[in-house]
Coordinates of C-alpha atoms in Angstrom, one line a residue:
Chain A
M1 CA 19.2 -58.3 -19.4
R2 CA 22.1 -60.0 -17.5
V3 CA 22.7 -60.1 -13.8
V4 CA 25.8 -61.6 -11.9
V5 CA 25.1 -63.7 -9.2
R6 CA 27.9 -64.4 -6.7
A7 CA 28.0 -67.0 -3.9
F8 CA 30.1 -67.3 -0.9
A9 CA 31.5 -70.0 1.5
R10 CA 29.1 -72.9 1.9
F11 CA 26.7 -71.4 -0.8
R12 CA 29.6 -71.2 -3.1
E13 CA 30.1 -74.8 -2.8
M14 CA 26.5 -75.4 -3.6
A15 CA 25.9 -73.0 -6.4
G16 CA 29.3 -72.3 -7.6
E17 CA 31.4 -68.8 -7.3
E18 CA 29.6 -66.8 -9.9
A19 CA 27.1 -67.3 -12.6
T20 CA 25.5 -64.6 -15.1
L21 CA 21.8 -65.2 -15.3
E22 CA 19.5 -63.9 -18.2
L23 CA 16.5 -62.3 -17.0
P24 CA 13.5 -60.5 -18.5
E25 CA 13.4 -56.6 -18.2
G26 CA 11.5 -55.7 -15.4
S27 CA 12.6 -58.8 -13.3
T28 CA 12.9 -58.2 -9.3
L29 CA 15.4 -59.7 -6.8
A30 CA 12.9 -62.0 -5.8
D31 CA 12.3 -63.4 -9.4
L32 CA 16.2 -63.8 -9.6
L33 CA 16.3 -65.6 -6.3
E34 CA 13.4 -67.9 -7.2
E35 CA 15.7 -68.8 -10.4
V36 CA 18.7 -69.5 -8.2
V37 CA 16.6 -71.8 -5.7
S38 CA 15.1 -73.5 -8.7
S39 CA 18.7 -74.5 -10.1
H40 CA 20.0 -75.1 -6.6
P41 CA 17.0 -76.5 -4.1
G42 CA 19.7 -76.8 -1.6
L43 CA 19.7 -73.2 -1.1
K44 CA 16.0 -72.9 -0.7
K45 CA 15.9 -73.3 3.2
A46 CA 19.0 -70.6 3.9
L47 CA 17.4 -68.1 1.5
S48 CA 13.9 -68.3 2.1
G49 CA 11.9 -66.8 5.1
P50 CA 8.4 -67.1 6.1
D51 CA 7.3 -64.2 4.0
G52 CA 9.2 -65.2 0.9
P53 CA 12.5 -65.5 -0.9
I54 CA 14.6 -63.3 1.2
G55 CA 14.2 -63.8 5.2
G56 CA 16.3 -66.6 6.0
R57 CA 19.6 -66.8 7.6
A58 CA 21.2 -65.8 4.4
M59 CA 22.0 -62.1 3.5
V60 CA 21.4 -61.0 0.0
L61 CA 23.1 -58.0 -1.2
L62 CA 22.2 -56.3 -4.6
N63 CA 25.4 -54.2 -5.8
R64 CA 27.0 -54.6 -2.3
R65 CA 24.4 -52.8 -0.3
G66 CA 21.3 -54.2 1.5
A67 CA 18.2 -55.2 -0.4
D68 CA 14.4 -55.9 -0.9
P69 CA 12.8 -58.4 -2.5
S70 CA 10.7 -55.9 -4.9
D71 CA 13.8 -54.2 -5.7
V72 CA 13.7 -54.3 -9.8
L73 CA 17.0 -55.6 -11.4
E74 CA 19.2 -53.7 -14.0
E75 CA 21.8 -55.0 -16.7
G76 CA 25.0 -55.8 -15.2
D77 CA 23.6 -55.9 -11.4
E78 CA 25.5 -57.8 -8.9
V79 CA 23.7 -60.0 -6.4
A80 CA 25.4 -61.7 -3.8
I81 CA 24.0 -64.6 -1.6
L82 CA 26.1 -64.9 2.0
P83 CA 25.5 -67.4 4.7
P84 CA 26.0 -66.3 8.1
F85 CA 29.4 -64.8 9.0
S86 CA 32.0 -66.6 10.8
G87 CA 35.0 -64.1 10.4
G88 CA 37.1 -62.6 13.2
Chain B
M1 CA 45.7 -46.5 9.7
A2 CA 45.4 -49.8 7.7
I3 CA 42.6 -52.0 6.8
E4 CA 43.7 -54.8 5.0
I5 CA 42.4 -58.2 3.8
T6 CA 45.4 -60.3 2.7
D7 CA 46.4 -63.9 1.8
R8 CA 50.0 -62.9 3.3
E9 CA 51.6 -63.0 6.8
F10 CA 51.7 -59.8 8.6
S11 CA 54.3 -58.2 11.1
I12 CA 52.5 -57.4 14.8
E13 CA 55.7 -55.4 15.5
D14 CA 55.3 -53.2 12.4
L15 CA 51.6 -52.5 12.5
V16 CA 52.0 -51.8 16.5
A17 CA 54.8 -49.5 15.7
G18 CA 52.8 -47.9 12.9
A19 CA 49.9 -47.3 15.2
K20 CA 51.8 -45.6 18.0
R21 CA 50.7 -41.8 18.4
P22 CA 52.6 -39.1 20.5
D23 CA 49.3 -38.3 22.0
A24 CA 48.0 -42.0 22.9
G25 CA 49.6 -43.8 25.7
A26 CA 47.7 -46.9 25.2
V27 CA 47.7 -49.4 22.5
V28 CA 45.6 -52.5 23.0
A29 CA 46.1 -55.4 20.1
F30 CA 43.6 -58.6 19.8
L31 CA 45.3 -61.5 17.8
G32 CA 42.9 -64.2 16.7
T33 CA 44.7 -67.3 15.7
V34 CA 43.8 -70.8 14.7
R35 CA 43.0 -73.1 17.7
D36 CA 43.7 -76.5 17.9
D37 CA 40.4 -78.1 18.4
G38 CA 41.4 -81.3 16.7
I39 CA 41.9 -79.5 13.2
S40 CA 44.8 -79.4 11.0
G41 CA 43.6 -75.7 10.0
V42 CA 41.0 -73.3 8.6
E43 CA 40.4 -71.8 5.1
V44 CA 39.1 -68.1 5.3
E45 CA 37.0 -66.7 2.5
A46 CA 36.0 -63.1 2.2
Y47 CA 33.6 -60.8 -0.2
R48 CA 36.9 -59.0 -0.3
E49 CA 35.2 -55.8 -1.5
V50 CA 32.5 -55.4 0.7
A51 CA 34.3 -56.7 3.7
E52 CA 36.9 -53.9 3.2
E53 CA 34.1 -51.3 3.0
E54 CA 32.6 -52.7 6.1
L55 CA 35.8 -53.1 8.2
A56 CA 36.5 -49.4 7.3
R57 CA 33.0 -48.3 8.3
I58 CA 33.5 -50.3 11.8
R59 CA 36.8 -48.4 12.2
D60 CA 35.1 -45.3 11.5
E61 CA 32.2 -46.0 14.0
A62 CA 34.9 -47.2 16.7
M63 CA 36.9 -43.6 16.3
A64 CA 33.6 -41.7 17.0
T65 CA 32.5 -43.7 19.5
F66 CA 35.2 -44.2 21.6
D67 CA 38.3 -41.7 22.2
L68 CA 40.7 -43.5 19.7
K69 CA 43.6 -42.0 18.0
S70 CA 43.9 -44.9 15.5
V71 CA 42.4 -48.4 14.5
D72 CA 43.9 -50.9 12.2
V73 CA 42.5 -54.2 10.9
V74 CA 44.5 -57.0 9.1
H75 CA 42.3 -60.1 8.2
R76 CA 43.9 -62.9 6.6
V77 CA 42.1 -65.2 3.7
G78 CA 43.2 -68.5 2.4
S79 CA 44.6 -71.5 4.2
L80 CA 46.0 -71.3 7.7
G81 CA 47.4 -73.9 9.9
V82 CA 47.0 -74.2 13.6
G83 CA 48.7 -71.3 15.6
E84 CA 48.4 -69.0 12.5
A85 CA 47.2 -65.6 12.8
I86 CA 43.5 -65.1 11.3
V87 CA 43.0 -61.5 12.5
L88 CA 44.8 -58.5 13.9
I89 CA 43.2 -55.4 15.5
V90 CA 45.3 -52.6 17.1
A91 CA 43.4 -49.6 18.9
T92 CA 45.2 -46.9 20.2
A93 CA 44.1 -44.1 22.8
P94 CA 44.9 -41.7 25.2
H95 CA 43.6 -43.8 27.8
R96 CA 43.8 -47.7 28.6
Q97 CA 39.8 -48.0 28.9
A98 CA 39.3 -46.5 25.6
A99 CA 41.9 -48.6 24.0
F100 CA 40.3 -51.8 25.3
R101 CA 36.7 -51.1 24.8
G102 CA 37.5 -49.5 21.1
C103 CA 39.2 -52.9 20.2
E104 CA 36.9 -55.1 21.8
F105 CA 34.0 -53.2 20.0
V106 CA 36.0 -53.6 16.5
L107 CA 36.3 -57.1 17.0
E108 CA 32.6 -57.9 17.8
E109 CA 31.5 -55.6 15.3
I110 CA 33.6 -57.7 12.6
K111 CA 32.1 -60.8 13.7
R112 CA 28.7 -59.7 13.3
R113 CA 28.9 -57.7 10.4
A114 CA 32.0 -58.5 8.1
P115 CA 31.1 -60.8 5.1
I116 CA 34.2 -63.4 6.2
W117 CA 33.9 -66.9 6.7
K118 CA 35.9 -70.2 8.1
K119 CA 36.2 -73.6 7.1
E120 CA 37.5 -75.9 9.5
I121 CA 39.9 -78.8 8.1
R122 CA 39.8 -81.8 10.4
S123 CA 42.9 -83.8 10.8
D124 CA 41.1 -86.8 9.3
G125 CA 40.0 -84.3 6.0
G126 CA 36.6 -83.6 6.9
E127 CA 35.6 -80.3 6.5
R128 CA 33.1 -77.9 8.3
W129 CA 32.0 -74.5 7.6
I130 CA 31.5 -72.6 11.2
Chain C
M1 CA 55.6 -67.2 30.7
A2 CA 57.6 -64.0 31.4
I3 CA 57.6 -61.4 34.4
E4 CA 60.3 -59.1 33.7
I5 CA 61.4 -55.8 34.9
T6 CA 64.1 -54.8 32.5
D7 CA 66.0 -51.5 31.4
R8 CA 66.3 -52.9 27.8
E9 CA 64.0 -52.5 24.7
F10 CA 61.6 -55.8 24.2
S11 CA 60.1 -57.2 21.0
I12 CA 56.4 -57.4 20.9
E13 CA 56.6 -59.8 18.0
D14 CA 58.7 -62.4 20.4
L15 CA 56.5 -61.9 23.2
V16 CA 53.2 -62.6 21.5
A17 CA 54.8 -65.7 19.5
G18 CA 56.2 -67.0 22.8
A19 CA 52.4 -66.6 24.3
K20 CA 50.8 -68.5 21.6
R21 CA 49.3 -71.7 22.8
P22 CA 47.7 -74.4 20.4
D23 CA 44.5 -74.3 22.8
A24 CA 44.2 -70.8 22.7
G25 CA 43.0 -68.8 20.0
A26 CA 42.6 -65.1 21.4
V27 CA 45.8 -63.0 22.3
V28 CA 45.2 -59.6 23.9
A29 CA 48.2 -57.5 24.5
F30 CA 48.4 -53.9 26.1
L31 CA 51.2 -51.6 25.2
G32 CA 51.7 -48.6 27.6
T33 CA 53.7 -46.0 26.1
V34 CA 55.1 -42.6 26.9
R35 CA 52.5 -40.0 25.7
D36 CA 53.6 -36.5 24.8
D37 CA 52.0 -34.5 27.4
G38 CA 54.5 -31.7 27.0
I39 CA 57.0 -33.6 28.3
S40 CA 60.5 -35.2 26.8
G41 CA 60.0 -38.5 28.8
V42 CA 59.7 -40.4 31.9
E43 CA 61.9 -42.1 34.4
V44 CA 60.7 -45.2 35.9
E45 CA 62.0 -46.8 39.0
A46 CA 60.8 -50.2 40.7
Y47 CA 61.6 -51.7 44.1
R48 CA 62.3 -54.5 41.7
E49 CA 62.4 -57.7 44.1
V50 CA 59.1 -56.8 45.5
A51 CA 57.8 -55.8 42.1
E52 CA 58.8 -59.1 40.4
E53 CA 57.1 -60.9 43.4
E54 CA 54.0 -59.0 43.1
L55 CA 53.6 -59.2 39.3
A56 CA 53.8 -63.0 39.5
R57 CA 51.2 -63.0 42.2
I58 CA 48.8 -60.8 39.7
R59 CA 49.6 -63.3 37.0
D60 CA 48.7 -66.3 39.1
E61 CA 45.3 -64.5 40.3
A62 CA 44.5 -63.5 36.6
M63 CA 45.1 -67.3 35.6
A64 CA 43.2 -68.5 38.3
T65 CA 40.2 -65.9 38.2
F66 CA 39.8 -66.0 34.1
D67 CA 40.1 -68.9 31.7
L68 CA 43.7 -68.0 30.7
K69 CA 46.7 -70.2 29.0
S70 CA 49.3 -67.5 29.7
V71 CA 50.1 -64.2 30.9
D72 CA 53.6 -62.2 30.3
V73 CA 54.4 -58.9 31.6
V74 CA 57.5 -56.8 30.7
H75 CA 58.0 -53.5 32.7
R76 CA 60.6 -51.2 31.5
V77 CA 62.6 -49.0 34.3
G78 CA 65.0 -46.3 33.5
S79 CA 64.8 -43.3 31.2
L80 CA 62.2 -43.6 28.3
G81 CA 61.5 -41.0 25.6
V82 CA 58.0 -40.0 24.4
G83 CA 56.6 -43.0 22.1
E84 CA 58.6 -45.6 23.9
A85 CA 57.2 -48.5 25.5
I86 CA 56.7 -48.5 29.5
V87 CA 54.8 -51.9 29.9
L88 CA 53.4 -54.8 27.8
I89 CA 51.0 -57.5 29.1
V90 CA 50.0 -60.2 27.0
A91 CA 47.1 -62.7 27.9
T92 CA 46.2 -65.7 26.0
A93 CA 42.9 -67.5 26.3
P94 CA 40.7 -70.2 24.7
H95 CA 38.1 -67.3 24.1
R96 CA 38.2 -63.5 23.3
Q97 CA 36.4 -62.2 26.3
A98 CA 38.7 -64.1 28.7
A99 CA 41.8 -62.4 27.2
F100 CA 40.2 -59.1 27.3
R101 CA 39.2 -59.2 30.8
G102 CA 42.3 -61.0 31.9
C103 CA 44.7 -58.6 30.3
E104 CA 43.0 -55.7 31.7
F105 CA 42.8 -57.1 35.4
V106 CA 46.6 -57.5 35.2
L107 CA 46.9 -53.9 33.9
E108 CA 44.8 -52.8 36.6
E109 CA 46.3 -54.6 39.3
I110 CA 49.8 -53.6 38.5
K111 CA 48.9 -50.2 38.7
R112 CA 47.5 -50.6 42.1
R113 CA 49.7 -53.0 43.7
A114 CA 53.3 -53.1 42.1
P115 CA 56.0 -50.8 43.4
I116 CA 56.9 -48.9 40.3
W117 CA 57.2 -45.2 40.0
K118 CA 57.2 -42.6 37.0
K119 CA 58.6 -39.2 37.2
E120 CA 57.8 -37.1 34.3
I121 CA 60.8 -35.0 32.5
R122 CA 59.2 -31.8 31.3
S123 CA 60.5 -30.3 28.0
D124 CA 61.6 -27.4 30.0
G125 CA 63.6 -29.5 32.5
G126 CA 61.2 -29.7 35.3
E127 CA 60.4 -33.0 37.1
R128 CA 57.7 -34.4 38.5
W129 CA 56.8 -37.7 40.2
I130 CA 53.4 -38.6 39.3
Chain D
M1 CA 71.5 -54.0 65.8
R2 CA 71.5 -52.6 62.4
V3 CA 68.6 -52.3 60.1
V4 CA 68.5 -51.0 56.7
V5 CA 66.1 -48.4 55.5
R6 CA 65.3 -48.3 51.7
A7 CA 63.4 -45.4 49.9
F8 CA 62.2 -45.0 46.6
A9 CA 60.9 -42.4 43.8
R10 CA 60.2 -39.2 45.8
F11 CA 61.1 -40.6 49.0
R12 CA 64.4 -41.7 47.7
E13 CA 65.1 -38.1 46.5
M14 CA 64.1 -36.7 50.1
A15 CA 66.1 -39.4 52.3
G16 CA 68.6 -40.9 50.1
E17 CA 68.1 -44.4 48.5
E18 CA 69.6 -46.6 51.3
A19 CA 70.8 -45.8 54.9
T20 CA 71.8 -48.4 57.6
L21 CA 70.5 -47.4 60.9
E22 CA 71.7 -48.4 64.4
L23 CA 68.9 -49.3 66.9
P24 CA 68.6 -50.5 70.5
E25 CA 67.7 -53.9 70.9
G26 CA 63.9 -54.5 71.2
S27 CA 63.1 -51.3 69.0
T28 CA 60.0 -51.6 67.1
L29 CA 59.1 -50.3 63.5
A30 CA 57.5 -47.3 64.9
D31 CA 60.8 -46.4 66.6
L32 CA 62.8 -46.8 63.4
L33 CA 60.1 -44.7 61.6
E34 CA 60.4 -41.8 64.2
E35 CA 63.8 -41.7 63.8
V36 CA 63.7 -41.5 59.8
V37 CA 61.3 -38.8 60.4
S38 CA 63.3 -36.8 62.5
S39 CA 66.1 -36.9 60.0
H40 CA 64.3 -36.1 57.2
P41 CA 61.1 -34.1 58.5
G42 CA 59.9 -33.6 54.9
L43 CA 58.8 -37.5 55.3
K44 CA 56.6 -36.9 58.2
K45 CA 53.5 -35.7 56.3
A46 CA 53.5 -38.9 53.9
L47 CA 54.5 -41.5 56.7
S48 CA 52.2 -40.6 59.7
G49 CA 48.5 -41.2 59.6
P50 CA 46.2 -40.2 62.4
D51 CA 47.4 -43.1 64.9
G52 CA 50.9 -42.7 64.5
P53 CA 53.9 -43.2 62.1
I54 CA 52.3 -45.5 59.8
G55 CA 49.1 -45.0 58.2
G56 CA 49.8 -42.1 55.8
R57 CA 49.5 -42.3 52.1
A58 CA 53.1 -44.0 52.1
M59 CA 53.4 -48.0 52.2
V60 CA 55.9 -49.4 54.7
L61 CA 57.3 -53.0 54.1
L62 CA 59.3 -54.9 56.5
N63 CA 61.5 -57.6 54.5
R64 CA 59.4 -57.1 51.7
R65 CA 56.1 -57.7 53.4
G66 CA 53.5 -55.8 54.8
A67 CA 54.3 -54.7 58.4
D68 CA 52.7 -53.3 61.7
P69 CA 54.2 -50.3 63.7
S70 CA 54.4 -52.5 66.7
D71 CA 56.4 -55.1 64.9
V72 CA 59.8 -55.7 66.7
L73 CA 63.0 -55.5 64.4
E74 CA 66.0 -57.7 64.0
E75 CA 69.6 -57.6 62.9
G76 CA 69.8 -57.2 59.0
D77 CA 66.1 -56.2 58.6
E78 CA 64.9 -54.2 55.6
V79 CA 62.5 -51.7 56.0
A80 CA 61.2 -50.0 52.8
I81 CA 59.0 -46.6 52.6
L82 CA 57.0 -46.3 49.2
P83 CA 55.3 -43.4 48.1
P84 CA 51.9 -44.4 46.1
F85 CA 52.4 -46.3 43.0
S86 CA 52.3 -45.0 39.5
G87 CA 53.5 -47.9 37.2
G88 CA 51.8 -49.7 34.3

């Protein structure tokens, strides 16, 4: 299945604005993030928390909503990785 | 009531005029501009679809929490020079305290919850995400 | 920085543009308008010479108390219809909290200390000093 | 000597916008206010406090500054009587 990964701000500059990843059926959000980090090691520190691939200072959204590392992905999902906000 | 993320300039006068309500005598507007900290400007980026949803949620929460009659938010994206407007929030209420509290609430929640980012462009050409 | 008591309409856009400072990224504006409480309008009267002095003192106190870069106050006098502007206060500061606090301080002090009065003109022609 | 009395808002509607009063030399602000009240009894309640002719809800200014009932007036002084404010 194919999943779209979007990155913003400093993450966009590190990983590109958008990429389509081909993943095996049943892959979880954690699997996807591990693949992203292995391609872009610079993201590891920001994305990883003490317990795994989510929990760092970054926010990860799945289809524009909050998500859990164990969430199982589906064809066409959109995953977004967001550094801490600084708007306003 | 407008919620807008835009790469164009906007008119404060038009937004305030559109926010006036006959039953609301108090209008509080916050305008955030690019401050000269030895920079030539900022670049503003947003996860637009999510940011617009979140701004609308913040507006709805503000309306439910304070006695407000309207809330408008316009946030710029793109390249902005020193002194240019970044964000305008307009809150109207029957009473001044609600308008002040509501406007400030919306601003604080935008900073905390809206997926928007600013990069400072220094006068020497250096750049820094803030 | 303008302190003005006037019988003419004013432009919010112009006042906010004039209040912008390169070292101040936060502008908070309060606009008080005639609220429709079953009235057709208000008449505003001022002891103009004293009111202008007092507004200038309030501005100076606000500048000294909060970290503000500018304060402008325009207060209308004369006959105003529902929805028309009565008072505009614009405070600029490097940081948003100072701009909010400074603007609200100026408003509260104007209400308390400036010799200005409003008379409501009811839709049935009755009048009441408030 | 002549002293100008100005009245504002509801007081203006009761006593007129401006009047010039002729007073004996040495007259105090209290003397003037007693004369104003005797011509316009409706002002008595607003102007008078428990201790005399100033101290009610009204404010009295002498030459645009705060004043005391015992202040001695001079030719050309401006006394203003102001109801509670309601601007802003």
